[in-house]
Amino acid sequence: SKRLRFDTHVPAARKETGFYPFEFTIEIFEQYDDVNVVVFNQPVGQIAYSDLIDEFDYDTDYTKSIQTQIDQALKDVAEKKEEKVKEEIEKKKQEEVVNKQVTSLSSAAAKNLSSGKTEEAIKNLEEALALKEDPKIAQQLQEAKAKLENDAKQKEQQTNFNNKVSEAEAALAAGDLQNAQQLFEQANGILG
């Protein structure tokens, strides 16, 4: 914020004729934490009635007395603004790099999933998610983990089925028909 000091004391006779509007411009700028703007705690200008021009005018002596401080503050603000722009550009560049990496990892994960390499796909998706929080990638990761778990269950069921069939065939070969029939039924129950 900036302040102006107005002194509205005027000769009584001059009040009745009125005054021209006093126009002025104030520049507003973003304030940065490490820029000293204490100068703006005091008025940046003083305006008072001038007998010389018979109107309101700036107090040029006052303005000259604080102009150096104001100029320094504005210079510091301009430097900080430039730094901020550079930081934003660098941030965008970094975001672009991260986005490219995430896209690459997501593509690799999709290829690995289609090739049946679920564990590799999970690693790709975890890396992508570590680089950038993305609900879509999180969903894909959750689905890949569920697929891996489901594949492991199916593999375990298949192994149990094969073991029961082997036991049933061994019982059948040994002539134990009743036990062989029970084992075949248990094997059917595993995959059923």
PDB file of C-alpha atoms in Angstrom:
ATOM      1  CA  SER A   1       0.000   0.000   0.000  1.00  0.00           C
ATOM      2  CA  LYS A   2       1.020   3.588  -0.500  1.00  0.00           C
ATOM      3  CA  ARG A   3      -0.093   6.752   1.231  1.00  0.00           C
ATOM      4  CA  LEU A   4      -0.507  10.357   0.193  1.00  0.00           C
ATOM      5  CA  ARG A   5      -0.889  13.230   2.626  1.00  0.00           C
ATOM      6  CA  PHE A   6      -3.450  15.882   1.690  1.00  0.00           C
ATOM      7  CA  ASP A   7      -3.539  19.214   3.424  1.00  0.00           C
ATOM      8  CA  THR A   8      -6.923  20.730   2.642  1.00  0.00           C
ATOM      9  CA  HIS A   9      -6.396  24.064   4.370  1.00  0.00           C
ATOM     10  CA  VAL A  10      -7.171  26.852   1.918  1.00  0.00           C
ATOM     11  CA  PRO A  11      -7.994  30.563   2.167  1.00  0.00           C
ATOM     12  CA  ALA A  12     -11.674  31.109   2.992  1.00  0.00           C
ATOM     13  CA  ALA A  13     -12.267  33.263  -0.095  1.00  0.00           C
ATOM     14  CA  ARG A  14     -10.819  30.545  -2.377  1.00  0.00           C
ATOM     15  CA  LYS A  15     -13.185  27.858  -1.089  1.00  0.00           C
ATOM     16  CA  GLU A  16     -16.187  29.403  -2.759  1.00  0.00           C
ATOM     17  CA  THR A  17     -14.844  29.288  -6.325  1.00  0.00           C
ATOM     18  CA  GLY A  18     -13.985  25.578  -6.173  1.00  0.00           C
ATOM     19  CA  PHE A  19     -10.947  23.709  -7.410  1.00  0.00           C
ATOM     20  CA  TYR A  20      -9.931  21.750 -10.440  1.00  0.00           C
ATOM     21  CA  PRO A  21      -9.762  18.022  -9.857  1.00  0.00           C
ATOM     22  CA  PHE A  22      -6.292  17.009  -8.734  1.00  0.00           C
ATOM     23  CA  GLU A  23      -5.310  13.985 -10.755  1.00  0.00           C
ATOM     24  CA  PHE A  24      -2.466  11.657  -9.877  1.00  0.00           C
ATOM     25  CA  THR A  25      -1.279   8.150 -10.576  1.00  0.00           C
ATOM     26  CA  ILE A  26      -0.160   5.599  -8.022  1.00  0.00           C
ATOM     27  CA  GLU A  27       1.681   2.497  -9.123  1.00  0.00           C
ATOM     28  CA  ILE A  28       0.869  -0.624  -7.153  1.00  0.00           C
ATOM     29  CA  PHE A  29       3.285  -3.553  -7.154  1.00  0.00           C
ATOM     30  CA  GLU A  30       3.613  -6.974  -5.602  1.00  0.00           C
ATOM     31  CA  GLN A  31       5.350  -6.917  -2.249  1.00  0.00           C
ATOM     32  CA  TYR A  32       8.165  -9.410  -1.620  1.00  0.00           C
ATOM     33  CA  ASP A  33       9.170 -10.561   1.852  1.00  0.00           C
ATOM     34  CA  ASP A  34      12.864  -9.729   1.551  1.00  0.00           C
ATOM     35  CA  VAL A  35      12.463  -6.292  -0.050  1.00  0.00           C
ATOM     36  CA  ASN A  36      12.598  -3.342   2.314  1.00  0.00           C
ATOM     37  CA  VAL A  37       9.497  -1.237   1.682  1.00  0.00           C
ATOM     38  CA  VAL A  38       9.519   0.671   4.961  1.00  0.00           C
ATOM     39  CA  VAL A  39       9.682   3.891   2.951  1.00  0.00           C
ATOM     40  CA  PHE A  40       6.044   3.271   1.998  1.00  0.00           C
ATOM     41  CA  ASN A  41       4.965   3.443   5.646  1.00  0.00           C
ATOM     42  CA  GLN A  42       5.239   7.191   5.271  1.00  0.00           C
ATOM     43  CA  PRO A  43       3.403   9.188   2.595  1.00  0.00           C
ATOM     44  CA  VAL A  44       4.980   9.001  -0.858  1.00  0.00           C
ATOM     45  CA  GLY A  45       3.779  12.495  -1.579  1.00  0.00           C
ATOM     46  CA  GLN A  46       2.253  15.525   0.053  1.00  0.00           C
ATOM     47  CA  ILE A  47      -0.389  17.629  -1.617  1.00  0.00           C
ATOM     48  CA  ALA A  48      -1.395  21.028  -0.321  1.00  0.00           C
ATOM     49  CA  TYR A  49      -2.825  24.308  -1.476  1.00  0.00           C
ATOM     50  CA  SER A  50      -0.202  26.452  -3.236  1.00  0.00           C
ATOM     51  CA  ASP A  51      -0.523  30.229  -3.067  1.00  0.00           C
ATOM     52  CA  LEU A  52       1.813  30.393  -6.029  1.00  0.00           C
ATOM     53  CA  ILE A  53      -0.566  28.663  -8.499  1.00  0.00           C
ATOM     54  CA  ASP A  54      -3.773  29.191  -6.497  1.00  0.00           C
ATOM     55  CA  GLU A  55      -4.548  25.422  -6.696  1.00  0.00           C
ATOM     56  CA  PHE A  56      -3.528  22.205  -5.028  1.00  0.00           C
ATOM     57  CA  ASP A  57      -0.026  20.983  -5.908  1.00  0.00           C
ATOM     58  CA  TYR A  58       2.668  18.503  -4.883  1.00  0.00           C
ATOM     59  CA  ASP A  59       5.157  19.448  -2.231  1.00  0.00           C
ATOM     60  CA  THR A  60       8.270  19.001  -4.386  1.00  0.00           C
ATOM     61  CA  ASP A  61      10.674  19.423  -1.454  1.00  0.00           C
ATOM     62  CA  TYR A  62       9.040  16.515   0.367  1.00  0.00           C
ATOM     63  CA  THR A  63       9.002  14.374  -2.777  1.00  0.00           C
ATOM     64  CA  LYS A  64      12.720  15.049  -3.367  1.00  0.00           C
ATOM     65  CA  SER A  65      13.513  14.099   0.225  1.00  0.00           C
ATOM     66  CA  ILE A  66      12.107  10.541  -0.108  1.00  0.00           C
ATOM     67  CA  GLN A  67      12.535   9.941  -3.849  1.00  0.00           C
ATOM     68  CA  THR A  68      15.898   8.145  -3.455  1.00  0.00           C
ATOM     69  CA  GLN A  69      14.409   5.728  -0.943  1.00  0.00           C
ATOM     70  CA  ILE A  70      11.393   5.115  -3.178  1.00  0.00           C
ATOM     71  CA  ASP A  71      13.607   4.558  -6.226  1.00  0.00           C
ATOM     72  CA  GLN A  72      15.710   2.009  -4.319  1.00  0.00           C
ATOM     73  CA  ALA A  73      12.607   0.159  -3.125  1.00  0.00           C
ATOM     74  CA  LEU A  74      11.185   0.098  -6.655  1.00  0.00           C
ATOM     75  CA  LYS A  75      14.523  -1.127  -8.039  1.00  0.00           C
ATOM     76  CA  ASP A  76      14.581  -3.943  -5.450  1.00  0.00           C
ATOM     77  CA  VAL A  77      10.992  -4.846  -6.313  1.00  0.00           C
ATOM     78  CA  ALA A  78      11.837  -4.956 -10.034  1.00  0.00           C
ATOM     79  CA  GLU A  79      14.784  -7.265  -9.321  1.00  0.00           C
ATOM     80  CA  LYS A  80      12.612  -9.573  -7.230  1.00  0.00           C
ATOM     81  CA  LYS A  81       9.954  -9.594  -9.920  1.00  0.00           C
ATOM     82  CA  GLU A  82      12.566 -10.613 -12.485  1.00  0.00           C
ATOM     83  CA  GLU A  83      13.833 -13.364 -10.153  1.00  0.00           C
ATOM     84  CA  LYS A  84      10.291 -14.605  -9.699  1.00  0.00           C
ATOM     85  CA  VAL A  85       9.738 -14.755 -13.470  1.00  0.00           C
ATOM     86  CA  LYS A  86      12.985 -16.712 -13.896  1.00  0.00           C
ATOM     87  CA  GLU A  87      11.961 -19.094 -11.098  1.00  0.00           C
ATOM     88  CA  GLU A  88       8.571 -19.656 -12.737  1.00  0.00           C
ATOM     89  CA  ILE A  89      10.229 -20.383 -16.090  1.00  0.00           C
ATOM     90  CA  GLU A  90      12.614 -22.843 -14.427  1.00  0.00           C
ATOM     91  CA  LYS A  91       9.725 -24.449 -12.571  1.00  0.00           C
ATOM     92  CA  LYS A  92       7.815 -24.910 -15.842  1.00  0.00           C
ATOM     93  CA  LYS A  93      10.897 -26.469 -17.452  1.00  0.00           C
ATOM     94  CA  GLN A  94      11.225 -28.887 -14.540  1.00  0.00           C
ATOM     95  CA  GLU A  95       7.527 -29.730 -14.763  1.00  0.00           C
ATOM     96  CA  GLU A  96       7.932 -30.472 -18.478  1.00  0.00           C
ATOM     97  CA  VAL A  97      10.852 -32.808 -17.739  1.00  0.00           C
ATOM     98  CA  VAL A  98       8.858 -34.573 -15.027  1.00  0.00           C
ATOM     99  CA  ASN A  99       5.825 -34.861 -17.321  1.00  0.00           C
ATOM    100  CA  LYS A 100       7.984 -36.434 -20.052  1.00  0.00           C
ATOM    101  CA  GLN A 101       9.424 -38.909 -17.548  1.00  0.00           C
ATOM    102  CA  VAL A 102       5.967 -39.758 -16.236  1.00  0.00           C
ATOM    103  CA  THR A 103       4.660 -40.263 -19.778  1.00  0.00           C
ATOM    104  CA  SER A 104       7.612 -42.493 -20.620  1.00  0.00           C
ATOM    105  CA  LEU A 105       7.151 -44.570 -17.455  1.00  0.00           C
ATOM    106  CA  SER A 106       3.401 -44.869 -18.057  1.00  0.00           C
ATOM    107  CA  SER A 107       4.016 -46.067 -21.622  1.00  0.00           C
ATOM    108  CA  ALA A 108       6.568 -48.605 -20.395  1.00  0.00           C
ATOM    109  CA  ALA A 109       4.074 -49.804 -17.784  1.00  0.00           C
ATOM    110  CA  ALA A 110       1.385 -50.274 -20.437  1.00  0.00           C
ATOM    111  CA  LYS A 111       3.790 -52.284 -22.617  1.00  0.00           C
ATOM    112  CA  ASN A 112       4.858 -54.405 -19.646  1.00  0.00           C
ATOM    113  CA  LEU A 113       1.244 -55.084 -18.697  1.00  0.00           C
ATOM    114  CA  SER A 114       0.354 -56.148 -22.229  1.00  0.00           C
ATOM    115  CA  SER A 115       3.431 -58.417 -22.269  1.00  0.00           C
ATOM    116  CA  GLY A 116       2.430 -60.040 -18.982  1.00  0.00           C
ATOM    117  CA  LYS A 117       5.259 -58.391 -17.041  1.00  0.00           C
ATOM    118  CA  THR A 118       3.035 -57.122 -14.250  1.00  0.00           C
ATOM    119  CA  GLU A 119       5.805 -56.679 -11.681  1.00  0.00           C
ATOM    120  CA  GLU A 120       7.812 -54.493 -14.079  1.00  0.00           C
ATOM    121  CA  ALA A 121       4.675 -52.476 -14.837  1.00  0.00           C
ATOM    122  CA  ILE A 122       4.122 -51.935 -11.116  1.00  0.00           C
ATOM    123  CA  LYS A 123       7.701 -50.660 -10.745  1.00  0.00           C
ATOM    124  CA  ASN A 124       7.177 -48.265 -13.676  1.00  0.00           C
ATOM    125  CA  LEU A 125       3.926 -46.953 -12.220  1.00  0.00           C
ATOM    126  CA  GLU A 126       5.419 -46.534  -8.735  1.00  0.00           C
ATOM    127  CA  GLU A 127       8.295 -44.505 -10.211  1.00  0.00           C
ATOM    128  CA  ALA A 128       5.846 -42.360 -12.181  1.00  0.00           C
ATOM    129  CA  LEU A 129       3.710 -41.802  -9.092  1.00  0.00           C
ATOM    130  CA  ALA A 130       6.802 -40.852  -7.062  1.00  0.00           C
ATOM    131  CA  LEU A 131       7.596 -38.170  -9.642  1.00  0.00           C
ATOM    132  CA  LYS A 132       4.072 -36.776  -9.893  1.00  0.00           C
ATOM    133  CA  GLU A 133       0.889 -37.365  -7.915  1.00  0.00           C
ATOM    134  CA  ASP A 134      -1.690 -38.348 -10.497  1.00  0.00           C
ATOM    135  CA  PRO A 135      -4.995 -40.076  -9.674  1.00  0.00           C
ATOM    136  CA  LYS A 136      -4.994 -41.828 -13.052  1.00  0.00           C
ATOM    137  CA  ILE A 137      -1.567 -43.352 -12.441  1.00  0.00           C
ATOM    138  CA  ALA A 138      -2.563 -44.271  -8.876  1.00  0.00           C
ATOM    139  CA  GLN A 139      -5.609 -46.081 -10.294  1.00  0.00           C
ATOM    140  CA  GLN A 140      -3.459 -47.906 -12.856  1.00  0.00           C
ATOM    141  CA  LEU A 141      -1.040 -48.929 -10.097  1.00  0.00           C
ATOM    142  CA  GLN A 142      -3.890 -50.229  -7.957  1.00  0.00           C
ATOM    143  CA  GLU A 143      -5.252 -52.220 -10.902  1.00  0.00           C
ATOM    144  CA  ALA A 144      -1.803 -53.662 -11.709  1.00  0.00           C
ATOM    145  CA  LYS A 145      -1.305 -54.726  -8.089  1.00  0.00           C
ATOM    146  CA  ALA A 146      -4.753 -56.349  -8.092  1.00  0.00           C
ATOM    147  CA  LYS A 147      -3.861 -58.162 -11.331  1.00  0.00           C
ATOM    148  CA  LEU A 148      -0.583 -59.397  -9.822  1.00  0.00           C
ATOM    149  CA  GLU A 149      -2.423 -60.635  -6.749  1.00  0.00           C
ATOM    150  CA  ASN A 150      -5.084 -62.311  -8.885  1.00  0.00           C
ATOM    151  CA  ASP A 151      -2.411 -63.938 -11.079  1.00  0.00           C
ATOM    152  CA  ALA A 152      -0.648 -65.255  -7.970  1.00  0.00           C
ATOM    153  CA  LYS A 153      -3.919 -66.730  -6.661  1.00  0.00           C
ATOM    154  CA  GLN A 154      -4.613 -68.384 -10.012  1.00  0.00           C
ATOM    155  CA  LYS A 155      -1.083 -69.789 -10.106  1.00  0.00           C
ATOM    156  CA  GLU A 156      -1.477 -71.145  -6.587  1.00  0.00           C
ATOM    157  CA  GLN A 157      -4.846 -72.697  -7.512  1.00  0.00           C
ATOM    158  CA  GLN A 158      -3.315 -74.261 -10.620  1.00  0.00           C
ATOM    159  CA  THR A 159      -0.440 -75.693  -8.546  1.00  0.00           C
ATOM    160  CA  ASN A 160      -2.894 -77.116  -5.978  1.00  0.00           C
ATOM    161  CA  PHE A 161      -5.019 -78.546  -8.784  1.00  0.00           C
ATOM    162  CA  ASN A 162      -1.986 -80.180 -10.436  1.00  0.00           C
ATOM    163  CA  ASN A 163      -0.871 -81.635  -7.089  1.00  0.00           C
ATOM    164  CA  LYS A 164      -4.335 -83.123  -6.420  1.00  0.00           C
ATOM    165  CA  VAL A 165      -4.503 -84.568  -9.935  1.00  0.00           C
ATOM    166  CA  SER A 166      -1.047 -86.098  -9.436  1.00  0.00           C
ATOM    167  CA  GLU A 167      -2.149 -87.591  -6.128  1.00  0.00           C
ATOM    168  CA  ALA A 168      -5.354 -88.908  -7.730  1.00  0.00           C
ATOM    169  CA  GLU A 169      -3.428 -90.444 -10.624  1.00  0.00           C
ATOM    170  CA  ALA A 170      -1.019 -92.058  -8.157  1.00  0.00           C
ATOM    171  CA  ALA A 171      -3.963 -93.483  -6.173  1.00  0.00           C
ATOM    172  CA  LEU A 172      -5.554 -94.686  -9.418  1.00  0.00           C
ATOM    173  CA  ALA A 173      -2.305 -96.360 -10.465  1.00  0.00           C
ATOM    174  CA  ALA A 174      -2.112 -98.018  -7.044  1.00  0.00           C
ATOM    175  CA  GLY A 175      -5.631 -99.368  -7.514  1.00  0.00           C
ATOM    176  CA  ASP A 176      -7.220 -97.199  -4.794  1.00  0.00           C
ATOM    177  CA  LEU A 177     -10.268 -96.141  -6.830  1.00  0.00           C
ATOM    178  CA  GLN A 178     -12.226 -94.632  -3.954  1.00  0.00           C
ATOM    179  CA  ASN A 179      -9.345 -92.368  -2.855  1.00  0.00           C
ATOM    180  CA  ALA A 180      -8.602 -91.523  -6.514  1.00  0.00           C
ATOM    181  CA  GLN A 181     -12.230 -90.448  -7.038  1.00  0.00           C
ATOM    182  CA  GLN A 182     -12.139 -88.239  -3.906  1.00  0.00           C
ATOM    183  CA  LEU A 183      -8.887 -86.628  -5.016  1.00  0.00           C
ATOM    184  CA  PHE A 184     -10.265 -85.938  -8.527  1.00  0.00           C
ATOM    185  CA  GLU A 185     -13.366 -84.343  -6.954  1.00  0.00           C
ATOM    186  CA  GLN A 186     -11.168 -82.197  -4.698  1.00  0.00           C
ATOM    187  CA  ALA A 187      -9.120 -81.140  -7.756  1.00  0.00           C
ATOM    188  CA  ASN A 188     -12.336 -80.120  -9.568  1.00  0.00           C
ATOM    189  CA  GLY A 189     -13.349 -78.129  -6.464  1.00  0.00           C
ATOM    190  CA  ILE A 190     -10.097 -76.173  -6.546  1.00  0.00           C
ATOM    191  CA  LEU A 191     -10.648 -74.741 -10.031  1.00  0.00           C
ATOM    192  CA  GLY A 192     -14.437 -74.674  -9.837  1.00  0.00           C
TER     193      GLY A 192
END
